[in-house]
PDB file of C-alpha atoms in Angstrom:
ATOM      1  CA  MET R   1     100.474  35.524 112.794  1.00  0.00           C
ATOM      2  CA  GLY R   2      98.155  38.328 111.788  1.00  0.00           C
ATOM      3  CA  ALA R   3      98.224  40.181 108.457  1.00  0.00           C
ATOM      4  CA  GLU R   4      99.634  43.353 110.059  1.00  0.00           C
ATOM      5  CA  ALA R   5     102.460  41.410 111.679  1.00  0.00           C
ATOM      6  CA  MET R   6     103.231  39.673 108.385  1.00  0.00           C
ATOM      7  CA  LEU R   7     103.327  42.998 106.586  1.00  0.00           C
ATOM      8  CA  ARG R   8     105.671  44.462 109.180  1.00  0.00           C
ATOM      9  CA  THR R   9     107.930  41.433 108.917  1.00  0.00           C
ATOM     10  CA  LEU R  10     107.900  41.660 105.081  1.00  0.00           C
ATOM     11  CA  LEU R  11     108.752  45.404 105.208  1.00  0.00           C
ATOM     12  CA  TYR R  12     111.579  44.740 107.707  1.00  0.00           C
ATOM     13  CA  THR R  13     113.003  42.029 105.535  1.00  0.00           C
ATOM     14  CA  VAL R  14     112.802  44.113 102.342  1.00  0.00           C
ATOM     15  CA  ASN R  15     114.297  47.189 104.057  1.00  0.00           C
ATOM     16  CA  SER R  16     117.115  45.022 105.507  1.00  0.00           C
ATOM     17  CA  LEU R  17     117.847  43.770 102.010  1.00  0.00           C
ATOM     18  CA  LEU R  18     117.873  47.278 100.625  1.00  0.00           C
ATOM     19  CA  GLN R  19     120.552  48.277 103.190  1.00  0.00           C
ATOM     20  CA  GLN R  20     123.036  45.555 102.116  1.00  0.00           C
ATOM     21  CA  ARG R  21     125.890  47.088 100.080  1.00  0.00           C
ATOM     22  CA  ARG R  22     126.543  43.880  98.168  1.00  0.00           C
ATOM     23  CA  TYR R  23     123.222  44.357  96.306  1.00  0.00           C
ATOM     24  CA  GLN R  24     123.783  48.076  95.634  1.00  0.00           C
ATOM     25  CA  ALA R  25     124.495  47.802  91.912  1.00  0.00           C
ATOM     26  CA  ALA R  26     121.651  45.331  91.156  1.00  0.00           C
ATOM     27  CA  LEU R  27     119.177  47.374  93.235  1.00  0.00           C
ATOM     28  CA  ALA R  28     120.328  50.617  91.549  1.00  0.00           C
ATOM     29  CA  VAL R  29     119.379  48.965  88.210  1.00  0.00           C
ATOM     30  CA  VAL R  30     115.909  48.078  89.545  1.00  0.00           C
ATOM     31  CA  LYS R  31     115.354  51.571  90.945  1.00  0.00           C
ATOM     32  CA  GLY R  32     116.593  53.153  87.676  1.00  0.00           C
ATOM     33  CA  PHE R  33     114.028  51.056  85.807  1.00  0.00           C
ATOM     34  CA  ARG R  34     111.328  52.196  88.305  1.00  0.00           C
ATOM     35  CA  ASN R  35     112.327  55.853  87.851  1.00  0.00           C
ATOM     36  CA  GLY R  36     112.081  55.447  84.099  1.00  0.00           C
ATOM     37  CA  ALA R  37     108.629  53.940  84.318  1.00  0.00           C
ATOM     38  CA  VAL R  38     107.056  56.336  86.798  1.00  0.00           C
ATOM     39  CA  LEU R  39     105.025  59.204  85.334  1.00  0.00           C
ATOM     40  CA  LYS R  40     105.224  62.458  87.320  1.00  0.00           C
ATOM     41  CA  ASP R  41     102.194  64.453  88.163  1.00  0.00           C
ATOM     42  CA  LYS R  42     102.821  67.240  85.654  1.00  0.00           C
ATOM     43  CA  LEU R  43      99.576  67.368  83.749  1.00  0.00           C
ATOM     44  CA  LYS R  44      99.101  71.138  84.147  1.00  0.00           C
ATOM     45  CA  ALA R  45     102.613  71.805  82.807  1.00  0.00           C
ATOM     46  CA  ILE R  46     101.999  69.398  79.899  1.00  0.00           C
ATOM     47  CA  PHE R  47      98.765  71.179  78.961  1.00  0.00           C
ATOM     48  CA  GLN R  48     100.425  74.613  79.183  1.00  0.00           C
ATOM     49  CA  ALA R  49     103.316  73.476  77.041  1.00  0.00           C
ATOM     50  CA  THR R  50     100.943  71.918  74.542  1.00  0.00           C
ATOM     51  CA  TYR R  51      99.003  75.147  74.331  1.00  0.00           C
ATOM     52  CA  THR R  52     102.166  77.277  73.903  1.00  0.00           C
ATOM     53  CA  HIS R  53     103.452  74.863  71.270  1.00  0.00           C
ATOM     54  CA  SER R  54     100.182  75.000  69.367  1.00  0.00           C
ATOM     55  CA  ARG R  55      99.974  78.769  69.579  1.00  0.00           C
ATOM     56  CA  ASN R  56     103.597  79.198  68.372  1.00  0.00           C
ATOM     57  CA  LEU R  57     102.941  76.875  65.446  1.00  0.00           C
ATOM     58  CA  ALA R  58      99.828  78.815  64.485  1.00  0.00           C
ATOM     59  CA  TYR R  59     101.776  82.128  64.601  1.00  0.00           C
ATOM     60  CA  PHE R  60     104.655  80.631  62.591  1.00  0.00           C
ATOM     61  CA  VAL R  61     102.320  79.159  59.869  1.00  0.00           C
ATOM     62  CA  PHE R  62     100.468  82.535  59.594  1.00  0.00           C
ATOM     63  CA  THR R  63     103.770  84.422  59.270  1.00  0.00           C
ATOM     64  CA  TYR R  64     105.387  81.893  56.877  1.00  0.00           C
ATOM     65  CA  LYS R  65     102.365  81.681  54.576  1.00  0.00           C
ATOM     66  CA  GLY R  66     101.869  85.493  54.588  1.00  0.00           C
ATOM     67  CA  LEU R  67     105.538  86.070  53.691  1.00  0.00           C
ATOM     68  CA  MET R  68     105.407  83.419  50.996  1.00  0.00           C
ATOM     69  CA  ALA R  69     102.394  85.060  49.349  1.00  0.00           C
ATOM     70  CA  LEU R  70     103.973  88.512  49.703  1.00  0.00           C
ATOM     71  CA  GLN R  71     107.198  87.413  48.023  1.00  0.00           C
ATOM     72  CA  SER R  72     105.389  85.615  45.292  1.00  0.00           C
ATOM     73  CA  ARG R  73     103.245  88.598  44.628  1.00  0.00           C
ATOM     74  CA  ILE R  74     106.226  91.001  44.468  1.00  0.00           C
ATOM     75  CA  GLN R  75     108.326  88.796  42.216  1.00  0.00           C
ATOM     76  CA  GLY R  76     105.438  87.419  40.174  1.00  0.00           C
ATOM     77  CA  LYS R  77     106.286  83.792  40.918  1.00  0.00           C
ATOM     78  CA  LYS R  78     107.323  81.399  43.640  1.00  0.00           C
ATOM     79  CA  ILE R  79     111.100  80.590  43.837  1.00  0.00           C
ATOM     80  CA  PRO R  80     112.951  78.240  46.249  1.00  0.00           C
ATOM     81  CA  VAL R  81     114.669  81.020  48.235  1.00  0.00           C
ATOM     82  CA  HIS R  82     111.238  82.369  49.236  1.00  0.00           C
ATOM     83  CA  SER R  83     110.627  79.389  51.456  1.00  0.00           C
ATOM     84  CA  PHE R  84     113.938  79.805  53.192  1.00  0.00           C
ATOM     85  CA  LEU R  85     113.576  83.527  53.736  1.00  0.00           C
ATOM     86  CA  ALA R  86     110.009  83.331  54.964  1.00  0.00           C
ATOM     87  CA  ALA R  87     110.930  80.513  57.353  1.00  0.00           C
ATOM     88  CA  CYS R  88     114.006  82.404  58.640  1.00  0.00           C
ATOM     89  CA  ILE R  89     111.947  85.428  59.448  1.00  0.00           C
ATOM     90  CA  GLY R  90     109.102  83.373  60.948  1.00  0.00           C
ATOM     91  CA  GLY R  91     111.545  81.270  62.935  1.00  0.00           C
ATOM     92  CA  CYS R  92     113.250  84.330  64.377  1.00  0.00           C
ATOM     93  CA  LEU R  93     109.965  86.086  65.267  1.00  0.00           C
ATOM     94  CA  VAL R  94     108.136  83.103  66.712  1.00  0.00           C
ATOM     95  CA  PHE R  95     110.754  80.592  67.865  1.00  0.00           C
ATOM     96  CA  GLY R  96     113.706  82.973  68.454  1.00  0.00           C
ATOM     97  CA  GLU R  97     113.037  83.483  72.192  1.00  0.00           C
ATOM     98  CA  ASN R  98     115.225  81.136  74.229  1.00  0.00           C
ATOM     99  CA  ASN R  99     112.686  79.349  76.408  1.00  0.00           C
ATOM    100  CA  ASN R 100     111.958  75.686  77.190  1.00  0.00           C
ATOM    101  CA  ILE R 101     109.234  75.257  74.485  1.00  0.00           C
ATOM    102  CA  ASN R 102     111.177  76.852  71.724  1.00  0.00           C
ATOM    103  CA  SER R 103     114.332  75.084  72.675  1.00  0.00           C
ATOM    104  CA  GLN R 104     112.588  71.682  72.494  1.00  0.00           C
ATOM    105  CA  ILE R 105     111.016  72.497  69.119  1.00  0.00           C
ATOM    106  CA  ASN R 106     114.251  73.789  67.620  1.00  0.00           C
ATOM    107  CA  MET R 107     116.232  70.812  68.863  1.00  0.00           C
ATOM    108  CA  TYR R 108     113.573  68.454  67.441  1.00  0.00           C
ATOM    109  CA  LEU R 109     113.787  70.195  64.088  1.00  0.00           C
ATOM    110  CA  LEU R 110     117.626  70.164  64.169  1.00  0.00           C
ATOM    111  CA  SER R 111     117.628  66.358  64.405  1.00  0.00           C
ATOM    112  CA  ARG R 112     115.221  66.157  61.473  1.00  0.00           C
ATOM    113  CA  ILE R 113     117.228  68.543  59.465  1.00  0.00           C
ATOM    114  CA  LEU R 114     120.422  66.497  59.981  1.00  0.00           C
ATOM    115  CA  PHE R 115     118.633  63.388  58.816  1.00  0.00           C
ATOM    116  CA  GLY R 116     117.211  65.190  55.785  1.00  0.00           C
ATOM    117  CA  LEU R 117     120.562  66.665  54.814  1.00  0.00           C
ATOM    118  CA  SER R 118     122.176  63.311  55.136  1.00  0.00           C
ATOM    119  CA  ARG R 119     119.615  61.756  52.858  1.00  0.00           C
ATOM    120  CA  LEU R 120     119.955  64.658  50.391  1.00  0.00           C
ATOM    121  CA  ALA R 121     123.764  64.230  50.404  1.00  0.00           C
ATOM    122  CA  VAL R 122     123.298  60.547  49.432  1.00  0.00           C
ATOM    123  CA  GLU R 123     120.650  61.402  46.816  1.00  0.00           C
ATOM    124  CA  LYS R 124     122.972  64.031  45.234  1.00  0.00           C
ATOM    125  CA  GLY R 125     125.991  61.703  45.290  1.00  0.00           C
ATOM    126  CA  TYR R 126     128.048  63.802  47.771  1.00  0.00           C
ATOM    127  CA  ILE R 127     128.399  60.741  49.979  1.00  0.00           C
ATOM    128  CA  PRO R 128     127.977  57.103  49.011  1.00  0.00           C
ATOM    129  CA  GLN R 129     124.888  55.066  49.774  1.00  0.00           C
ATOM    130  CA  PRO R 130     125.553  53.107  52.958  1.00  0.00           C
ATOM    131  CA  LYS R 131     125.822  49.354  52.462  1.00  0.00           C
ATOM    132  CA  ARG R 132     124.053  48.720  55.789  1.00  0.00           C
ATOM    133  CA  ASP R 133     121.482  50.607  57.765  1.00  0.00           C
ATOM    134  CA  PRO R 134     123.418  53.350  59.620  1.00  0.00           C
ATOM    135  CA  PHE R 135     120.709  53.779  62.244  1.00  0.00           C
ATOM    136  CA  PRO R 136     122.211  51.408  64.852  1.00  0.00           C
ATOM    137  CA  LEU R 137     125.547  53.314  64.651  1.00  0.00           C
ATOM    138  CA  PHE R 138     123.691  56.569  64.919  1.00  0.00           C
ATOM    139  CA  ALA R 139     121.743  55.411  68.027  1.00  0.00           C
ATOM    140  CA  ALA R 140     124.943  54.108  69.648  1.00  0.00           C
ATOM    141  CA  LEU R 141     126.781  57.425  69.051  1.00  0.00           C
ATOM    142  CA  VAL R 142     123.864  59.566  70.254  1.00  0.00           C
ATOM    143  CA  TRP R 143     123.483  57.654  73.504  1.00  0.00           C
ATOM    144  CA  GLY R 144     127.237  57.228  74.031  1.00  0.00           C
ATOM    145  CA  ILE R 145     127.817  60.957  73.595  1.00  0.00           C
ATOM    146  CA  VAL R 146     124.894  62.112  75.771  1.00  0.00           C
ATOM    147  CA  LEU R 147     125.788  59.836  78.736  1.00  0.00           C
ATOM    148  CA  TRP R 148     129.421  60.819  78.409  1.00  0.00           C
ATOM    149  CA  LEU R 149     128.441  64.466  78.551  1.00  0.00           C
ATOM    150  CA  PHE R 150     126.071  63.790  81.457  1.00  0.00           C
ATOM    151  CA  GLU R 151     128.757  61.951  83.451  1.00  0.00           C
ATOM    152  CA  TYR R 152     131.678  64.324  82.758  1.00  0.00           C
ATOM    153  CA  HIS R 153     130.358  67.608  81.327  1.00  0.00           C
ATOM    154  CA  ARG R 154     126.871  67.844  82.767  1.00  0.00           C
ATOM    155  CA  HIS R 155     126.746  71.637  82.740  1.00  0.00           C
ATOM    156  CA  THR R 156     126.831  71.590  78.852  1.00  0.00           C
ATOM    157  CA  LEU R 157     123.429  69.827  78.628  1.00  0.00           C
ATOM    158  CA  GLN R 158     120.060  71.559  78.575  1.00  0.00           C
ATOM    159  CA  PRO R 159     118.671  71.881  82.130  1.00  0.00           C
ATOM    160  CA  SER R 160     115.520  69.734  81.464  1.00  0.00           C
ATOM    161  CA  LEU R 161     117.792  66.940  80.065  1.00  0.00           C
ATOM    162  CA  GLN R 162     120.095  67.257  83.012  1.00  0.00           C
ATOM    163  CA  SER R 163     117.119  66.954  85.395  1.00  0.00           C
ATOM    164  CA  SER R 164     115.684  63.906  83.616  1.00  0.00           C
ATOM    165  CA  MET R 165     119.022  62.167  83.511  1.00  0.00           C
ATOM    166  CA  THR R 166     119.769  62.975  87.193  1.00  0.00           C
ATOM    167  CA  TYR R 167     116.368  61.414  88.050  1.00  0.00           C
ATOM    168  CA  LEU R 168     117.063  58.289  85.956  1.00  0.00           C
ATOM    169  CA  TYR R 169     120.829  57.719  86.596  1.00  0.00           C
ATOM    170  CA  ASP R 170     121.824  59.460  89.887  1.00  0.00           C
ATOM    171  CA  ASP R 171     118.628  59.222  91.937  1.00  0.00           C
ATOM    172  CA  SER R 172     118.423  55.515  91.219  1.00  0.00           C
ATOM    173  CA  ASN R 173     121.592  54.982  93.277  1.00  0.00           C
ATOM    174  CA  VAL R 174     120.094  56.293  96.479  1.00  0.00           C
ATOM    175  CA  TRP R 175     117.402  54.776  98.790  1.00  0.00           C
ATOM    176  CA  HIS R 176     116.875  54.214 102.494  1.00  0.00           C
ATOM    177  CA  ASP R 177     114.004  51.834 102.635  1.00  0.00           C
ATOM    178  CA  VAL R 178     111.125  50.467 100.499  1.00  0.00           C
ATOM    179  CA  SER R 179     109.302  53.828 100.567  1.00  0.00           C
ATOM    180  CA  ASP R 180     112.015  55.659  98.570  1.00  0.00           C
ATOM    181  CA  PHE R 181     113.021  52.501  96.641  1.00  0.00           C
ATOM    182  CA  LEU R 182     109.622  51.754  95.024  1.00  0.00           C
ATOM    183  CA  VAL R 183     107.037  54.305  96.101  1.00  0.00           C
ATOM    184  CA  TYR R 184     108.867  57.681  95.984  1.00  0.00           C
ATOM    185  CA  ASN R 185     112.005  58.673  94.146  1.00  0.00           C
ATOM    186  CA  LYS R 186     113.323  60.349  97.290  1.00  0.00           C
ATOM    187  CA  ARG R 187     112.532  59.992 100.976  1.00  0.00           C
ATOM    188  CA  PRO R 188     109.439  62.072 101.777  1.00  0.00           C
ATOM    189  CA  VAL R 189     110.094  65.068 103.911  1.00  0.00           C
ATOM    190  CA  SER R 190     108.684  64.540 107.450  1.00  0.00           C
ATOM    191  CA  GLN R 191     106.076  67.095 108.465  1.00  0.00           C
TER     192      GLN R 191
END
């Protein structure tokens, strides 16, 4: 048997296996893993997002530092509220437009703020010091809530998160043959 015939037989066997419903759940797990491991060809978008992120940070730092200096000069000294006011103004001016980049940055900061405020609450004695590391519980709740929202209230999630989760959790349930099981996420459109 030639190599080409062996390859055709192998593909036929694999495709037959992929069509069997009794393996659907196990194969969906494998395809979900594959979808999680595949890097999409989005280099141009990544570079553009990186540039926009860097530019926004530069504008923010310029605005923040300028407002800090101005407030200090006017009042003759630096006080804690200066930082808050300068950052509020800079945040509104630079990161106040609701777009994908600013949304990602603001959500990133929100998670850091919640951690910081939690630590500050413990430090100040507002809540007791946990006896065990709370991070496993935090991770469980974050993932439990986000997947519950995705499954039952998808519209409430940010579009890019919806898209990523659809790719990972929904698209991994669908395939027709080895081409859209391992090579492509979805069956290529015939020309």
